[in-house]
Structure formats: C-alpha cells, structure tokens
Coordinates of C-alpha atoms in Angstrom, one line a residue:
X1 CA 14.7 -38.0 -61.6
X2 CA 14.6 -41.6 -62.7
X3 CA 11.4 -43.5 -61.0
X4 CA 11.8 -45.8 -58.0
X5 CA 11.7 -49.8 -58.7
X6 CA 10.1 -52.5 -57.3
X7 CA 13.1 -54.1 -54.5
X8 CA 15.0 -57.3 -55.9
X9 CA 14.9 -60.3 -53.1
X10 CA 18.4 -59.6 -52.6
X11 CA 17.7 -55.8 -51.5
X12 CA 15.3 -56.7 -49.5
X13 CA 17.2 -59.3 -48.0
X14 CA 20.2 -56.6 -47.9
X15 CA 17.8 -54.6 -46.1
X16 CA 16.7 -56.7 -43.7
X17 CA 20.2 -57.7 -42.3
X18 CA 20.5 -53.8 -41.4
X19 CA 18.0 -53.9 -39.0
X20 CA 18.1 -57.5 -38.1
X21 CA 15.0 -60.2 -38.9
X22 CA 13.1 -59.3 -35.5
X23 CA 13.2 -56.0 -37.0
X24 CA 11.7 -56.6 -39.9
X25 CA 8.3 -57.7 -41.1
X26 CA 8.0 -59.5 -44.8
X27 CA 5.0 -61.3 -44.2
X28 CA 2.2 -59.5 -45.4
X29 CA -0.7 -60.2 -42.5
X30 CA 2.0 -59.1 -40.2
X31 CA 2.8 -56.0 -42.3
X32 CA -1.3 -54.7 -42.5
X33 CA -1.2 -52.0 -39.3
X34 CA 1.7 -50.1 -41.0
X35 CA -0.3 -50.3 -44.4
X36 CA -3.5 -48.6 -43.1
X37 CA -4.6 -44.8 -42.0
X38 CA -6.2 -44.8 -39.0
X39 CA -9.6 -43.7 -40.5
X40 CA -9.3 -46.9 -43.3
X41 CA -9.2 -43.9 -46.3
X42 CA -5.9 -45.6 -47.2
X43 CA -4.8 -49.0 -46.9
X44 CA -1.5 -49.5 -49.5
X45 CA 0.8 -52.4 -49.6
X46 CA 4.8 -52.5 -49.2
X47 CA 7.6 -54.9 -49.9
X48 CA 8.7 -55.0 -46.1
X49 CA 8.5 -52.8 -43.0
X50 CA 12.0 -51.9 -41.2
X51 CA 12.3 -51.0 -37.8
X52 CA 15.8 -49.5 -37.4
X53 CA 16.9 -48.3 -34.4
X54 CA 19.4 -45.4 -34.6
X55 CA 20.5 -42.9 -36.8
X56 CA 23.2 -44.9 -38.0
X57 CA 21.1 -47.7 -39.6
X58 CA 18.4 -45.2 -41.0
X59 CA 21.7 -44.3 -43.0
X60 CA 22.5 -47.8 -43.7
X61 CA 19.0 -48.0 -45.3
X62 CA 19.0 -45.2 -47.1
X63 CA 22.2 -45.6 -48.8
X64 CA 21.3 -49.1 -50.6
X65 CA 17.6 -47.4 -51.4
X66 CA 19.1 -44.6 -53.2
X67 CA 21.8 -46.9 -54.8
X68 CA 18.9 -49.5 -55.7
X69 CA 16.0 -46.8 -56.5
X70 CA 14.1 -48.5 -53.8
X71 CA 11.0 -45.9 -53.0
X72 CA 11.2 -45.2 -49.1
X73 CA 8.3 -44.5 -46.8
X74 CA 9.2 -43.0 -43.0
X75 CA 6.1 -44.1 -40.8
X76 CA 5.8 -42.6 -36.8
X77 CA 2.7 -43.5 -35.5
X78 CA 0.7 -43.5 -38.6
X79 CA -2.0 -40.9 -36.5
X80 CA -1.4 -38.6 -40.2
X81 CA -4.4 -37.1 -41.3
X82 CA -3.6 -37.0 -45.2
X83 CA -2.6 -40.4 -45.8
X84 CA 1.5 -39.3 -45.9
X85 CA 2.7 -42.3 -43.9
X86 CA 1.3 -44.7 -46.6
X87 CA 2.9 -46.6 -48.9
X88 CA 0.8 -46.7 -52.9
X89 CA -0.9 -49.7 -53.4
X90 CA 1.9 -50.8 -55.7
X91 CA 3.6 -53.1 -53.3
X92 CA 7.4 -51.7 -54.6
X93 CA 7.4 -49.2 -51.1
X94 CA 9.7 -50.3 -48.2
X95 CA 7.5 -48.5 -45.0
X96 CA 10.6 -47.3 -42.9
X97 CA 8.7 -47.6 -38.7
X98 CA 11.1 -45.0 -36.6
X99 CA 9.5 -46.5 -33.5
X100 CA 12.3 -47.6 -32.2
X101 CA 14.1 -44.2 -32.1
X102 CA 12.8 -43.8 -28.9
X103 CA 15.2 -42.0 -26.8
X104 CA 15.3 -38.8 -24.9
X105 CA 19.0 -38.2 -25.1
X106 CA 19.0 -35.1 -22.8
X107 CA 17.0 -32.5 -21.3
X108 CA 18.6 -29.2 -19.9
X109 CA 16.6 -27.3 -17.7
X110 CA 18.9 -24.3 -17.5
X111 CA 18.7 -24.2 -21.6
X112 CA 15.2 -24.6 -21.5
X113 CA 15.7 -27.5 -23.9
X114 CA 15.0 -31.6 -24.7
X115 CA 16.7 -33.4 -27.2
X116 CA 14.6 -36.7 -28.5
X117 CA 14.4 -39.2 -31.1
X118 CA 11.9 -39.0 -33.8
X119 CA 9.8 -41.9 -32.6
X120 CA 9.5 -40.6 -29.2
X121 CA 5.6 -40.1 -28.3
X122 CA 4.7 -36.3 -27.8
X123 CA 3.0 -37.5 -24.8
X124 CA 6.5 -38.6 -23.5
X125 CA 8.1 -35.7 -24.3
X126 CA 5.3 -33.8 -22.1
X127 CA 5.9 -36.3 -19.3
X128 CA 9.6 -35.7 -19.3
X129 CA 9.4 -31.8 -19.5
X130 CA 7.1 -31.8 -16.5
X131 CA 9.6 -34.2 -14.6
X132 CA 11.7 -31.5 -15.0
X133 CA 9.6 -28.4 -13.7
X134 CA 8.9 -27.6 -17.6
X135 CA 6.4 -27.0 -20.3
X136 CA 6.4 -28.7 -23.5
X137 CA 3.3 -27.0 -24.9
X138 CA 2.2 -28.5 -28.2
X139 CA -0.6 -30.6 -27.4
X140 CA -2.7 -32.8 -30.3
X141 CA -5.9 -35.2 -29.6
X142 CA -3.8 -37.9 -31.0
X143 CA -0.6 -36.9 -28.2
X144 CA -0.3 -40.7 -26.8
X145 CA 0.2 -42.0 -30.2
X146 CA 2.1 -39.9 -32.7
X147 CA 5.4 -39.0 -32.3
X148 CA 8.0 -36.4 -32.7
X149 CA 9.5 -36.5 -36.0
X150 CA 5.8 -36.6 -37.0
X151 CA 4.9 -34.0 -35.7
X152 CA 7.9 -32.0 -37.1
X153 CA 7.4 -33.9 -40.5
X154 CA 3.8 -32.0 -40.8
X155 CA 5.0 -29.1 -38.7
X156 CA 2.2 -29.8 -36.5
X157 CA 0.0 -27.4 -34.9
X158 CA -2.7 -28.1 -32.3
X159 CA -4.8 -26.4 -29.4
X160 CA -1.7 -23.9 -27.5
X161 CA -0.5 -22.5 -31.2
X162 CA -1.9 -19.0 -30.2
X163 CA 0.4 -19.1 -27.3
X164 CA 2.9 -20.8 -28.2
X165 CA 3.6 -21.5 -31.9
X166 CA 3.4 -25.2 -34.1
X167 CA 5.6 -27.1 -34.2
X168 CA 8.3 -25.7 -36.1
X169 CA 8.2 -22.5 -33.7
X170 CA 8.9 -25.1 -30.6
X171 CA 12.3 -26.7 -32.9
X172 CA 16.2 -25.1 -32.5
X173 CA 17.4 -27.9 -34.2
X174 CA 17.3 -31.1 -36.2
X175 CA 18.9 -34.2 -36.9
X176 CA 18.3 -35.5 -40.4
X177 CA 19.3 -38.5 -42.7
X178 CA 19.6 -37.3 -46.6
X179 CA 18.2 -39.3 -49.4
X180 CA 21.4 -40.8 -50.1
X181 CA 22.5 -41.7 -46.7
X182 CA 24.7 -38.7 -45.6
X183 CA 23.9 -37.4 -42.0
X184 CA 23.4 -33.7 -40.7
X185 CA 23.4 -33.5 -37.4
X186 CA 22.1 -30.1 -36.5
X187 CA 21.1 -30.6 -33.3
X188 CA 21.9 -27.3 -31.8
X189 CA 20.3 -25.7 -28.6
X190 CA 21.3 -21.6 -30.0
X191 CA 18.2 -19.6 -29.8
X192 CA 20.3 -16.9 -32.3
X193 CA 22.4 -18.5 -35.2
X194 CA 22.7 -16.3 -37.6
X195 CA 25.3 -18.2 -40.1
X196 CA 23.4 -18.2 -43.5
X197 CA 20.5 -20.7 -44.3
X198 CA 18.3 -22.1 -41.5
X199 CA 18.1 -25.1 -43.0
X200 CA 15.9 -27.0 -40.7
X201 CA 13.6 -25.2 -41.4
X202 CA 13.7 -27.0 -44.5
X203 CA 13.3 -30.5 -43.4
X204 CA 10.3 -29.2 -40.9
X205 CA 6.8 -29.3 -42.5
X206 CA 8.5 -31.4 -45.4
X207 CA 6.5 -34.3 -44.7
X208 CA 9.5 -36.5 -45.1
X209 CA 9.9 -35.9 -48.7
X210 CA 13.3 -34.3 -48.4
X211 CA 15.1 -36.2 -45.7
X212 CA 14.5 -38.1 -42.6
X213 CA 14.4 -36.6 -39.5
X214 CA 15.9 -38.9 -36.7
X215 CA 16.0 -36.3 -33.7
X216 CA 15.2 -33.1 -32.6
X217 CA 16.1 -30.3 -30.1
X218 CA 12.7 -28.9 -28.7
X219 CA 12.4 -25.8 -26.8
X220 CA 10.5 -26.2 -23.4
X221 CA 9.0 -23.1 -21.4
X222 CA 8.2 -22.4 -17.5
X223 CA 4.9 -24.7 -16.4
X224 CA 2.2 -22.6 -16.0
X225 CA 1.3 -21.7 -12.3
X226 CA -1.6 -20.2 -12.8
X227 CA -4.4 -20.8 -15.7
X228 CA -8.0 -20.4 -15.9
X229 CA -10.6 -22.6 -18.4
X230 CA -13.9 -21.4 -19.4
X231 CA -16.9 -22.6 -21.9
X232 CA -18.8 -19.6 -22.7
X233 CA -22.1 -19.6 -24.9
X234 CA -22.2 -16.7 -28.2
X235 CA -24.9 -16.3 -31.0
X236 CA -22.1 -16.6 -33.8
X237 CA -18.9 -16.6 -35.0
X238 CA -18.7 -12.3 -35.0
X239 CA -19.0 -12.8 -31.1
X240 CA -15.8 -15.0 -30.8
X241 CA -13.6 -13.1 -31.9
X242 CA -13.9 -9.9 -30.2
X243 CA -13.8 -12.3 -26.9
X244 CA -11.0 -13.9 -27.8
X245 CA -9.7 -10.1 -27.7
X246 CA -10.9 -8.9 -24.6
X247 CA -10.0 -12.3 -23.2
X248 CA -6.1 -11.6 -24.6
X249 CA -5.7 -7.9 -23.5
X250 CA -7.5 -8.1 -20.0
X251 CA -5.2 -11.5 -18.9
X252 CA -2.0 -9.9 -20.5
X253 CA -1.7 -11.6 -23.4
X254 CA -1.5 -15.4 -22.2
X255 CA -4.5 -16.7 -23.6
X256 CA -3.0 -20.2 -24.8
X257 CA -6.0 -21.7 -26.4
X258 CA -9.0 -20.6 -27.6
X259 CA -11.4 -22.8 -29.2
X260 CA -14.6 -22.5 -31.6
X261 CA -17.5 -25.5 -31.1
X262 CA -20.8 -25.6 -32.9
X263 CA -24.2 -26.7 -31.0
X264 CA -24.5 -29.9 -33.1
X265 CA -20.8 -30.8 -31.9
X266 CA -22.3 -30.5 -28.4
X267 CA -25.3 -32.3 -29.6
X268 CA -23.0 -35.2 -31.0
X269 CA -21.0 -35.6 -28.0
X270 CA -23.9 -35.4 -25.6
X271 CA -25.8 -38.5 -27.8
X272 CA -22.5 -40.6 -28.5
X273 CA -20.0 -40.0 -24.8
X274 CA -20.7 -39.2 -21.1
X275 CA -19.8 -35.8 -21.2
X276 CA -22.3 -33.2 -21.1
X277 CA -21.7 -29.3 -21.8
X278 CA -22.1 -27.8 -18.1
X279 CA -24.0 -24.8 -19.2
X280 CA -28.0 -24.2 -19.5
X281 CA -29.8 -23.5 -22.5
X282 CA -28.6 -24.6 -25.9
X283 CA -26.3 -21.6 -27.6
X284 CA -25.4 -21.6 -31.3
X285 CA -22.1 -21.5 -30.6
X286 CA -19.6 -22.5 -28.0
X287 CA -16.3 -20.6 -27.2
X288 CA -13.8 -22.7 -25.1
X289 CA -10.6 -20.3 -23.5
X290 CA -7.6 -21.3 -21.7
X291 CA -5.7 -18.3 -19.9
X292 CA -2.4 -19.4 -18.4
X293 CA 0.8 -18.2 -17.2
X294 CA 3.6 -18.4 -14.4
X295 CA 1.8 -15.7 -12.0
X296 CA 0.5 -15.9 -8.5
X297 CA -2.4 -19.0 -8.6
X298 CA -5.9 -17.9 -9.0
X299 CA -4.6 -14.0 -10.5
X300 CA -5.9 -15.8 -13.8
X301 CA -9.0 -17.0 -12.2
X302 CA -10.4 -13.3 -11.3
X303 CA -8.8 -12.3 -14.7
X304 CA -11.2 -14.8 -16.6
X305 CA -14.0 -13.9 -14.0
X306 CA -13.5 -9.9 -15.1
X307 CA -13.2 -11.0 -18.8
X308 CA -16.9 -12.9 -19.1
X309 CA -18.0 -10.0 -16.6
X310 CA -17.2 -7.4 -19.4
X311 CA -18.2 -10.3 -21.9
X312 CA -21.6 -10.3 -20.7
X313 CA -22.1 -6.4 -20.4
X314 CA -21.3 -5.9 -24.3
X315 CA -23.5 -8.9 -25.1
X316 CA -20.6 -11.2 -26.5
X317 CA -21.6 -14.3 -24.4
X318 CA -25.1 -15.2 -23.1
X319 CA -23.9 -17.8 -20.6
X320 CA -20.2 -19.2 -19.2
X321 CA -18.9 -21.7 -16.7
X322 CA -15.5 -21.8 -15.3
X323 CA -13.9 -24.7 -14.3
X324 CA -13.1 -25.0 -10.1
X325 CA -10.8 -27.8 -10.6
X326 CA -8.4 -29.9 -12.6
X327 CA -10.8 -32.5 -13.2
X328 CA -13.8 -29.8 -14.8
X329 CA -11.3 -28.1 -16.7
X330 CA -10.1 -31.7 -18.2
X331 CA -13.9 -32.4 -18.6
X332 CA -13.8 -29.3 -20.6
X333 CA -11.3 -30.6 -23.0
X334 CA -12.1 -33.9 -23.2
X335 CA -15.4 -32.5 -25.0
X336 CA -13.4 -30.8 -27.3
X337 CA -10.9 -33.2 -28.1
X338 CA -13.5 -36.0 -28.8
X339 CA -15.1 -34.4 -31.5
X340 CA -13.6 -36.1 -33.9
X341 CA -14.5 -39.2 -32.2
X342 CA -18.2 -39.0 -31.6
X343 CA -18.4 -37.4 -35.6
X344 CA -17.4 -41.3 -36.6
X345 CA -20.7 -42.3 -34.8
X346 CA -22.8 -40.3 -37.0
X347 CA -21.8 -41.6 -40.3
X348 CA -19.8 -40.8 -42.8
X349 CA -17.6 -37.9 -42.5
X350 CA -15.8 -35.6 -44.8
X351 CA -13.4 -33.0 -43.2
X352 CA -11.1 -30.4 -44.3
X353 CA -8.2 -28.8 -42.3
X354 CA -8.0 -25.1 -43.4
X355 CA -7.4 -21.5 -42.3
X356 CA -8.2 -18.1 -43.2
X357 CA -7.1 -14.6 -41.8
X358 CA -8.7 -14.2 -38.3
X359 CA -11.2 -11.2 -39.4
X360 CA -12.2 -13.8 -41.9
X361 CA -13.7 -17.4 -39.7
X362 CA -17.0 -15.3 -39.6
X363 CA -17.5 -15.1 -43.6
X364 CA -15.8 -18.3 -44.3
X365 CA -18.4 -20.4 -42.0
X366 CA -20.8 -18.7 -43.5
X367 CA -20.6 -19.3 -47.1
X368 CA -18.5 -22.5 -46.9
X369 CA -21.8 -24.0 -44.3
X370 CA -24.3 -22.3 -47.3
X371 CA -22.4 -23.9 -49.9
X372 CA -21.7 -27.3 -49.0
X373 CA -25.7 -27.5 -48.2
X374 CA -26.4 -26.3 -51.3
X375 CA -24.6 -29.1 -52.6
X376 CA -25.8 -32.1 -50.5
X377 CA -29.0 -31.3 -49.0
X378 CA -29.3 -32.7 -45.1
X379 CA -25.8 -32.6 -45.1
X380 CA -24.8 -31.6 -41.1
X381 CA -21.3 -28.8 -41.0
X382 CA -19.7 -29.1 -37.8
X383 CA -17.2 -26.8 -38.0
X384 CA -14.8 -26.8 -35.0
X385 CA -11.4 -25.4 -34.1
X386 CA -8.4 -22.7 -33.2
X387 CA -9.6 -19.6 -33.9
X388 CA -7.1 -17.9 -32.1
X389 CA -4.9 -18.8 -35.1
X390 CA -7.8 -18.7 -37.8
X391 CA -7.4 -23.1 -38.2
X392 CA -11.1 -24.3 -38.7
X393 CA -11.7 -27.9 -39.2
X394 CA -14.7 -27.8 -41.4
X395 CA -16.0 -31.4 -41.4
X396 CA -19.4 -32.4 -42.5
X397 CA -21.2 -35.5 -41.8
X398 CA -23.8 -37.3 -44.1
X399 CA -27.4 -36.9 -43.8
X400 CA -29.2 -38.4 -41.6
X401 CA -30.0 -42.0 -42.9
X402 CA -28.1 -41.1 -46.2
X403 CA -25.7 -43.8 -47.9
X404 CA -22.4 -43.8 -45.8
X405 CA -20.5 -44.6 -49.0
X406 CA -22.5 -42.9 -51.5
X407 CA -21.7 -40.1 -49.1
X408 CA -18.3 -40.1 -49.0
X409 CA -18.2 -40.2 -52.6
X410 CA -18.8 -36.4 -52.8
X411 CA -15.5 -36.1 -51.4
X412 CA -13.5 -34.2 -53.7
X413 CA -17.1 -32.2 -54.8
X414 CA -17.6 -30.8 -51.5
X415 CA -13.8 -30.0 -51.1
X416 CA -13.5 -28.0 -54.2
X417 CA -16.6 -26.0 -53.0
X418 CA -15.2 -25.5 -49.3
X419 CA -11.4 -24.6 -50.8
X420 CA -12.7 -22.1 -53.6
X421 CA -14.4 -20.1 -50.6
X422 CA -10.7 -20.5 -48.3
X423 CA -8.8 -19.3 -51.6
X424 CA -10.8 -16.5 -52.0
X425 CA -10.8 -15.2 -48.6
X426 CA -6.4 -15.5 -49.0
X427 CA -6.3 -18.7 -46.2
X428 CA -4.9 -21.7 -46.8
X429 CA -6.1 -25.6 -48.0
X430 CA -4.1 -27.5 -44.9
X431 CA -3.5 -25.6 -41.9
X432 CA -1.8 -28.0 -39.6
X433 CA -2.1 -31.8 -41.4
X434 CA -0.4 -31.0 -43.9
X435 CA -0.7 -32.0 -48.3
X436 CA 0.1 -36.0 -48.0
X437 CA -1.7 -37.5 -50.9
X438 CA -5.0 -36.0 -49.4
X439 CA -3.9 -32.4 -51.1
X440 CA -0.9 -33.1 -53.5
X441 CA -3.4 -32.3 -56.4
X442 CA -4.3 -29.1 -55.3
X443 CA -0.6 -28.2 -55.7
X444 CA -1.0 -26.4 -59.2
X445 CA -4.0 -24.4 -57.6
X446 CA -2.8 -22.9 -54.8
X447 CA 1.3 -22.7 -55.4
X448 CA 2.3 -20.2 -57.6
X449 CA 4.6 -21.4 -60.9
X450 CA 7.4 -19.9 -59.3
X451 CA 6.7 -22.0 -56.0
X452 CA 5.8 -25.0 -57.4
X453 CA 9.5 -24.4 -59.4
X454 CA 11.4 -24.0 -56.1
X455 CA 9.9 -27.1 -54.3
X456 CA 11.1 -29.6 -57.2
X457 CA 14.5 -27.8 -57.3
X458 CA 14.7 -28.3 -53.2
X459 CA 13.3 -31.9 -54.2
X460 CA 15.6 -32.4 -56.8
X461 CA 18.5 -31.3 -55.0
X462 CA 17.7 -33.3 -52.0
X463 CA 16.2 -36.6 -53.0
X464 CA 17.4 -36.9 -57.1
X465 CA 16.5 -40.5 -57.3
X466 CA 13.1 -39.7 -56.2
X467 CA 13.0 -42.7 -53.5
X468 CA 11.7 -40.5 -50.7
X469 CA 7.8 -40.5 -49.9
X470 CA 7.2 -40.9 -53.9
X471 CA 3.6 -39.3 -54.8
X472 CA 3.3 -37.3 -52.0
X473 CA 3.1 -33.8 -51.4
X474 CA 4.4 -33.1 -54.8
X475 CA 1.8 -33.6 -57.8

C-alpha cells in the first residue's frame, strides 16, 4: 500500500473542474467548518473541499485520487462523534462534502421502501416516510443535521434499536463508489437474496474506509397508531432491567425505546434548560419507556398503566408519570436528548460510547463509576443510555471548579480504566459511533490477530492505494 501524497496544483485544479469552482472551496477561511468536529476535539486542515453532486462525479474524483495517490476524506454532516469526517492536520487531504447528494429518488409504499442519496438529512428521510403513511424509525439527537450515508458509514444506532435494529438492520441495499472509481450499484429493494456474499454489509459500519457510499435503499415500517411514554423513578440499575422486561412481555413485545438517566443528568438539565422532570422526589435513577405499535389508540396506554401498576407492586419503580399528550411525551424526550447538551455547560467532558451484555449495565456502572473516581477525585459519571440494547454512554464531567483543560487531559487515563471494565465484562469499546481516530488505537486490543488480518486484506483489496479515510479506523 504505497502512502497517499500531498495534491500537485494541477490535481487539484483537475479536481476542481469535476465539480465546478462554486463547488469547490480552496481558500482556507472558507474551508474551516469542514475542518472542525463539532465538539472542537479535532480541527485538521485539507487541500480543498469538493462538493460533487452525483454519483457520477464522486467517480470522476475518485478515479484521478487513486491515479494521483491523493488521500480522500467523505464528509456528511460532520455530527461524527470520533473525529472520522476529519481530515489529519497534514493539509495533503481533499475533504470530499456529499451534501449535495440530496435526493430522494423514490419511495414505494407497497415495498415498504425509500431510496435516498447519501447527503440526505435523516430528518428528511423521516419527513418523507410519514408523507407517505410510513415509519422510518432510526432516530439520533443530531437527526436535523447528519445524514444518510453517515449514518450507514457508522452503522448508526440510536433510541428505537431495541425495536427496530441500527442502521444496518434498516438497509436492503447500497450504492457505492470504489477506491478507484468503479461503481456498484446495489440498490436493491429484495428482503431475501440469497446469491453469495452480502456485500453491503461490507461498506455499512465501514466508516468510509472501503468505498463511498452515494445512496441507499432504506426499509420503512407501518407508523405507529398507538404508543405510550413514561418516566418512571428506580433505586438502581438492577431495577431497570427487570422493567424493561415486564414492560416488553406485558405490551407484546413493542417496547421501542427504553432509556437509562442518572439523577445528576436530571440535576444538569434542570440547572442548564427549561425542562423539569415531571415527577416528585429525587430518585437515583430514571427509566424512560416508549411502547408503540399499529393497534387500536390508547390499547398501549392501559398496557403501560398495567406495566408500572405491577412495577410498583414488586417494588421496581417508586414513582412514574405518563405522558397525556404529544407535547409531554416530546417534553419527555427533549430531556433525554439534551443531555449531551446541558453536560457542555458543566465543564469539561469526557465520554465513551460502549456496550456490554444486558445482564451486565448493573456491574459495569458500578465498577466503571468506582473506578474512574478513584482516579480523578470529584469527578461527576453521568452515565446515560439504551439499555434495551446494553449501549451506555458513560461520560464524566470535571470536578466542580477543576481545570477544564487539565481535565480533559486525563482523556485516554480515564478511557483505559472504563474500557478494561467493558472488555472484561465481553462488551464492546464503540457501540454506535463507531472507531474514527477516537478508537483506531485500541484496534490491537480488542480485535483478535486473525481480525485485525481480515480488515487489512478487505482494506487492501478495496482501497490498495490507501487514499480512502487514511489513519482512521485502521491503526
């Protein structure tokens, strides 16, 4: 694999005539929003952004990167989490925007199916299913901004996985653009194909380091008719789980989200946003449960009523309020989603996206909470997440009145801590935001030899020159 080069003028300029000069950015003030992760941990540099606007050109790119060894890196809308969709700080990266693949080429009600362009925005692909009488169910705080091929580039996951799968479970088929220019199109709506390899699977989750993908057929399901949203109050962790059981069995299986929320994240979002928890006493812990499904309207409703009812008599839950309306059950999730937000206010923050078996969340929070205060004293956990699908964010902000910086510095100190307890408890270092450059050093930790083996070969195969995403993912 022979390493990428810094672009000669004339590539560039070669470049540049693909997409056309309003579609391209040189100018290095102009280039800075493509250059920086949302939360400032990366900022990189590049020798020109490119906006192309179909497949086709994509292709035209790609074929003069490979030829020139010009390193590629695909950008959506740079909402990643593990700094994937940023160039190196080397300046020799061309940042490839796919904004302007923003087409919904078809939807098909009867196949229960959307075909879209990578830089459509998830949001706008759950616009369009509803304009059709459909569901598209994956569902991420960052929804208005990122986009599709994004989201299948880190095989996204998000608050409905339990009842509906990530992102890769929601895909029938792909369209991707090779290293070296050649085009699949795989774009097929078969539920069963059988014919050897599913190789979309391939390019899902791959963080753009084996191809590009330019469009996708998504899978879209019956809009819920009936759903019922509670916040219910438990001592620990041990309590959740059994409740999200009794929650699943007694509404037949459809609970589509169940989420895990500490009392200082409740304490956060009180002090820094105008939402306010709508039960009494503080509790520990928080549970937050979606039921939802295509019955009769308000079957769900007594369902969820009859769930805490039992909830209560076994001593899982000390207090719960459901929500009477759209606007308290979006109240409900706008206190969810905007932990991540109101964490910012409080300092520095340090977070991990991880996941363990289900029977394990209890013991993880447990020893990963002891051990991270072992190692900075004052520092506040505020684990949050699915644990329908064992995902936990485990974040931790800084001590009160500490050093942000000095903080932030324990970064990798605190991370080894918190992934020695996930690896030991069989879960996994990213559960849904994938390895980026966040992760890629973990690699030789937590692959196997024979793992680590197959992912160059697919790497090596794919991408020989080495020009896609370079020093990402792969150590």
């Amino acid at each position: 694999m022979r390493p990428p080069v810094r672009p000669a003028p004339q590539t560039i300029q070669r470049l540049v005539e693909i997409v056309g000069r309003s579609n391209a950015i040189v100018e290095a003030q102009e280039m800075e929003p493509y250059l920086r992760e949302w939360r400032e941990r990366w900022i990189g540099k590049a020798a020109a952004v490119l906006k192309p606007q179909n497949a086709d050109e994509v292709s035209r790119i790609l074929k003069i990167a490979n030829e020139m060894l010009v390193p590629i890196v695909a950008q959506g809308g740079n909402t990643g989490a593990v700094g994937g969709q940023i160039p190196s700080d080397s300046g020799d990266e061309v940042v490839m925007s796919l904004t302007r693949l923003n087409r919904i080429r078809e939807i098909d009600a009867v196949d229960n199916s959307i075909t879209v362009e990578a830089g459509v925005s998830l949001r706008s692909v759950q616009e369009a299913a509803e304009a059709a009488d459909r569901l598209f169910p994956l569902s991420l705080g960052a929804e208005g901004s990122c986009t599709i091929g994004g989201n299948l580039a880190t095989n996204a996951g998000g608050i409905s996985v339990v009842g509906y799968g990530n992102a890769r479970a929601l895909t029938l088929g792909v369209e991707v653009v090779l290293a070296d220019g050649r085009i699949w199109n795989g774009l097929r709506r078969l539920r069963k194909d059988n014919t050897g390899y599913d190789l979309k699977d391939i390019f899902i989750g791959s963080e753009g380091t084996l191809g590009i993908i330019t469009a996708a057929v998504l899978t879209l399901f019956p809009r819920p008719l009936d759903r019922a949203t509670a916040l219910a109050a438990v001592s620990d962790p041990e309590a959740a789980l059994p409740l999200f059981h009794l929650a699943n069995g007694i509404s037949g299986g459809r609970v589509t989200a169940i989420e895990i929320i500490p009392r200082i994240g409740i304490e956060f979002i009180e002090r820094h946003s105008p939402l306010r928890s709508p039960l009494g006493a503080p509790a520990p812990w928080y549970v937050l449960v979606e039921v939802a499904g295509a019955g009769p309207s308000g079957v769900l409703q007594l369902a969820m009523e009859k769930m805490l009812g039992e909830a209560f008599e076994r001593q899982l839950i000390s207090d719960a309020a459901i929500a009477s309306s759209e606007a308290q059950r979006r109240s409900l999730w706008d206190m969810r989603e905007s932990l991540s937000l109101v964490q910012k206010a409080e300092g520095g923050s340090i977070k991990h996206d991880v996941s363990v078996p289900l029977s394990k969340i209890p013991a993880f929070l447990r020893e990963a909470t002891a051990a991270v205060e072992r190692l900075i004293p004052g520092a506040r956990p505020v684990p949050f997440g699915h644990i329908g699908d064992g995902n936990i964010h485990f974040n931790i902000s800084q001590p009160v009145g500490a050093d942000a910086q000095a903080f932030l510095a324990r970064w990798e100190d605190v991370s080894k801590a918190v992934f020695d307890i996930v690896l030991r408890l069989g879960g996994s270092i990213s559960a849904e935001h994938g390895i980026g450059r966040l992760k890629r050093d973990y690699m030789p930790i937590i692959k196997s030899p024979v793992e680590r083996a197959m992912m160059k070969d697919l790497k090596q195969v794919l991408d020989p020159n080495g020009i896609l995403h370079p020093g990402k993912v792969l150590p």
